[in-house]
Amino acid sequence: NKLNNIIIGKGYIGSYLKKNFKVSQVYNSKNINNIKNKKFNTIYLAAPSSKKYLANKFKKKDFNNIKILVNILRKVECKKIICISTIDTFTDMNSKENSKIKYKLINNYGFNRNYLNDFIKKKYSNYLIIKLPSLFGNNEKKGFFYDLNKFDIIKHYNINSTLQWYYTPFLKKDIIEITKRKIKEINLLSEPISCSNINNFLNLNRKFSNKYPKINYNIQSIHNYRNKKYSYKKKEILKLMKNYFFSIS
């Protein structure tokens, strides 16, 4: 019943969900108070903002935004809530879904989003939390893929860093399939791929200023969804990147 499904969030993921799922209304910070004391079928939660640098810079503001969202959700019922979250909620870059999170060691961005995820698990019995890595394939306005397309010198990434990836246009089919399997929390991502590997595979020869320290993501999944440990293989992601990159450049 589309009339009782809603999306919270109008950003990158929120806009994608709006195009791909039948919903009656999309809410953001301006009108979210209107959902108080209501019951919904499915809530697709694509908030708060995924701008990591802003969340880490303005920690209080970011946390307050999440507290406002949580306090509103306390007064909202639904049959199911699907929350699009981030792998940056882990303290250790080698974590799985069941790894212990050390709250004292995490940055603001991760800490604040854990606060939201923990609330969802306590409040709603029927939830799905999807933790995503770096994204591409849907007209990005920031991030490594955006920088690769726009600049000859990559300033914010180290060439030796290893990132994990997800092709955003697959999100609809994956949400449907993961829901069927009754999974409640999943790290939905690729095998780790180095920045230099992507640069070479796309024949870009971009220069990296390497001002930023090397980071190595190796988050895995216990669910073996599609493949063992990582849902998407490096080979298929690189192929998708090539097709997408040359369609936008």
Short mmCIF file of C-alpha atoms in Angstrom, two decimals, residues 21-198:
data_model
loop_
_atom_site.label_atom_id
_atom_site.label_comp_id
_atom_site.label_asym_id
_atom_site.label_seq_id
_atom_site.Cartn_x
_atom_site.Cartn_y
_atom_site.Cartn_z
CA PHE A 21 9.75 2.96 -4.27
CA LYS A 22 6.08 3.86 -4.07
CA VAL A 23 5.59 6.29 -1.22
CA SER A 24 2.92 8.78 -0.29
CA GLN A 25 5.19 11.44 1.15
CA VAL A 26 8.84 12.47 1.55
CA TYR A 27 9.84 14.27 4.73
CA ASN A 28 12.89 16.28 5.73
CA SER A 29 13.79 18.54 8.65
CA LYS A 30 11.29 21.19 7.50
CA ASN A 31 8.15 19.02 7.69
CA ILE A 32 9.14 15.98 9.77
CA ASN A 33 7.12 17.13 12.78
CA ASN A 34 4.01 16.18 10.79
CA ILE A 35 4.69 12.45 11.25
CA LYS A 36 4.28 12.54 15.04
CA ASN A 37 1.60 10.25 16.47
CA LYS A 38 1.04 8.52 13.12
CA LYS A 39 1.27 4.91 11.98
CA PHE A 40 2.94 3.88 8.75
CA ASN A 41 3.43 0.73 6.78
CA THR A 42 7.11 1.15 5.80
CA ILE A 43 9.44 3.99 6.75
CA TYR A 44 12.53 4.38 4.56
CA LEU A 45 15.01 6.32 6.65
CA ALA A 46 17.66 8.13 4.60
CA ALA A 47 18.56 10.77 7.18
CA PRO A 48 20.59 12.39 8.71
CA SER A 49 23.05 13.88 6.21
CA SER A 50 25.93 11.72 5.01
CA LYS A 51 28.34 14.68 4.87
CA LYS A 52 31.00 13.20 7.12
CA TYR A 53 33.31 16.23 7.26
CA LEU A 54 30.43 18.51 8.39
CA ALA A 55 29.31 16.04 11.05
CA ASN A 56 32.85 15.82 12.43
CA LYS A 57 33.36 19.59 12.27
CA PHE A 58 30.03 20.59 13.83
CA LYS A 59 29.57 17.71 16.24
CA LYS A 60 26.94 19.28 18.49
CA LYS A 61 24.79 20.40 15.57
CA ASP A 62 24.96 16.93 13.99
CA PHE A 63 24.08 15.20 17.27
CA ASN A 64 21.21 17.61 17.92
CA ASN A 65 19.76 16.90 14.47
CA ILE A 66 19.84 13.17 15.26
CA LYS A 67 18.29 13.71 18.71
CA ILE A 68 15.45 15.70 17.12
CA LEU A 69 14.88 12.84 14.64
CA VAL A 70 14.94 10.21 17.43
CA ASN A 71 12.51 12.19 19.60
CA ILE A 72 10.07 12.42 16.69
CA LEU A 73 10.41 8.70 15.88
CA ARG A 74 9.61 7.87 19.53
CA LYS A 75 6.06 9.01 18.70
CA VAL A 76 5.80 7.13 15.39
CA GLU A 77 4.72 3.54 14.76
CA CYS A 78 5.36 1.46 11.65
CA LYS A 79 5.19 -2.13 10.43
CA LYS A 80 8.76 -1.91 9.14
CA ILE A 81 11.61 0.59 9.15
CA ILE A 82 14.46 0.40 6.63
CA CYS A 83 17.40 2.52 7.66
CA ILE A 84 20.22 3.30 5.22
CA SER A 85 23.29 3.70 7.38
CA THR A 86 27.07 3.63 6.99
CA ILE A 87 30.01 1.30 7.63
CA ASP A 88 31.63 4.27 9.41
CA THR A 89 29.70 3.21 12.52
CA PHE A 90 32.46 0.64 13.18
CA THR A 91 35.56 1.46 15.20
CA ASP A 92 37.66 -1.25 13.60
CA MET A 93 38.06 -1.31 9.81
CA ASN A 94 38.01 -5.15 9.88
CA SER A 95 34.57 -5.48 11.47
CA LYS A 96 31.53 -7.63 10.70
CA GLU A 97 27.88 -6.99 11.68
CA ASN A 98 28.37 -8.68 15.07
CA SER A 99 31.66 -6.94 15.95
CA LYS A 100 31.74 -4.95 19.17
CA ILE A 101 31.74 -1.19 18.65
CA LYS A 102 33.99 0.78 21.00
CA TYR A 103 32.03 3.98 21.40
CA LYS A 104 34.87 5.88 23.08
CA LEU A 105 37.15 5.43 20.07
CA ILE A 106 34.80 6.43 17.29
CA ASN A 107 34.55 9.80 15.48
CA ASN A 108 31.43 11.99 15.83
CA TYR A 109 29.98 10.93 12.51
CA GLY A 110 30.06 7.25 13.47
CA PHE A 111 29.07 7.78 17.12
CA ASN A 112 26.00 9.85 16.22
CA ARG A 113 24.80 7.34 13.62
CA ASN A 114 25.25 4.49 16.11
CA TYR A 115 23.02 6.42 18.50
CA LEU A 116 20.31 6.41 15.81
CA ASN A 117 20.81 2.74 14.91
CA ASP A 118 20.71 1.67 18.58
CA PHE A 119 17.46 3.58 19.04
CA ILE A 120 15.89 1.88 15.98
CA LYS A 121 16.81 -1.58 17.31
CA LYS A 122 15.24 -0.84 20.69
CA LYS A 123 12.08 0.87 19.44
CA TYR A 124 11.09 -1.20 16.40
CA SER A 125 10.91 -4.98 16.28
CA ASN A 126 10.80 -5.13 12.48
CA TYR A 127 13.81 -3.21 11.21
CA LEU A 128 16.44 -3.50 8.49
CA ILE A 129 19.68 -1.53 8.86
CA ILE A 130 21.81 -1.46 5.70
CA LYS A 131 25.35 -0.19 6.21
CA LEU A 132 26.84 1.14 2.99
CA PRO A 133 30.43 2.05 2.04
CA SER A 134 31.51 4.62 -0.62
CA LEU A 135 28.84 5.01 -3.30
CA PHE A 136 28.78 5.54 -7.05
CA GLY A 137 26.41 5.26 -9.99
CA ASN A 138 23.82 7.89 -9.10
CA ASN A 139 25.14 11.36 -9.93
CA GLU A 140 27.38 11.86 -6.89
CA LYS A 141 28.11 15.38 -5.64
CA LYS A 142 31.04 14.41 -3.42
CA GLY A 143 33.50 11.63 -2.67
CA PHE A 144 36.33 9.83 -4.42
CA PHE A 145 34.41 9.00 -7.58
CA TYR A 146 33.23 12.59 -7.95
CA ASP A 147 36.80 13.86 -7.48
CA LEU A 148 38.13 11.39 -10.08
CA ASN A 149 35.68 12.74 -12.62
CA LYS A 150 36.23 16.43 -11.86
CA PHE A 151 39.89 16.91 -10.96
CA ASP A 152 43.32 16.02 -12.30
CA ILE A 153 44.85 16.16 -8.84
CA ILE A 154 43.08 14.20 -6.10
CA LYS A 155 43.51 16.07 -2.82
CA HIS A 156 41.37 14.31 -0.26
CA TYR A 157 42.46 10.69 -0.77
CA ASN A 158 45.72 8.82 -0.47
CA ILE A 159 46.58 6.71 -3.55
CA ASN A 160 47.42 3.76 -1.26
CA SER A 161 44.08 3.83 0.56
CA THR A 162 41.74 0.88 0.14
CA LEU A 163 38.03 1.64 0.01
CA GLN A 164 34.89 -0.45 -0.35
CA TRP A 165 32.14 0.35 -2.79
CA TYR A 166 28.46 0.00 -3.59
CA TYR A 167 26.68 0.70 -6.88
CA THR A 168 23.65 2.76 -5.79
CA PRO A 169 21.29 1.63 -8.63
CA PHE A 170 21.34 -1.90 -7.10
CA LEU A 171 19.77 -0.69 -3.86
CA LYS A 172 16.15 -1.40 -4.82
CA LYS A 173 16.73 -5.03 -5.80
CA ASP A 174 18.99 -5.59 -2.80
CA ILE A 175 16.47 -4.14 -0.32
CA ILE A 176 13.78 -6.46 -1.73
CA GLU A 177 16.03 -9.53 -1.64
CA ILE A 178 17.52 -8.85 1.81
CA THR A 179 14.00 -8.27 3.23
CA LYS A 180 12.90 -11.66 1.83
CA ARG A 181 15.80 -13.29 3.65
CA LYS A 182 14.69 -11.69 6.93
CA ILE A 183 18.13 -10.20 7.56
CA LYS A 184 17.95 -7.34 10.11
CA GLU A 185 21.36 -5.74 9.72
CA ILE A 186 23.83 -6.05 6.85
CA ASN A 187 27.09 -4.59 5.62
CA LEU A 188 26.35 -4.32 1.91
CA LEU A 189 29.63 -3.76 0.12
CA SER A 190 32.37 -4.85 -2.22
CA GLU A 191 35.74 -6.44 -1.66
CA PRO A 192 38.32 -3.77 -0.78
CA ILE A 193 39.72 -1.91 -3.84
CA SER A 194 42.72 0.43 -3.72
CA CYS A 195 42.48 3.98 -5.07
CA SER A 196 45.46 3.28 -7.33
CA ASN A 197 43.73 0.19 -8.70
CA ILE A 198 40.68 2.27 -9.73
#
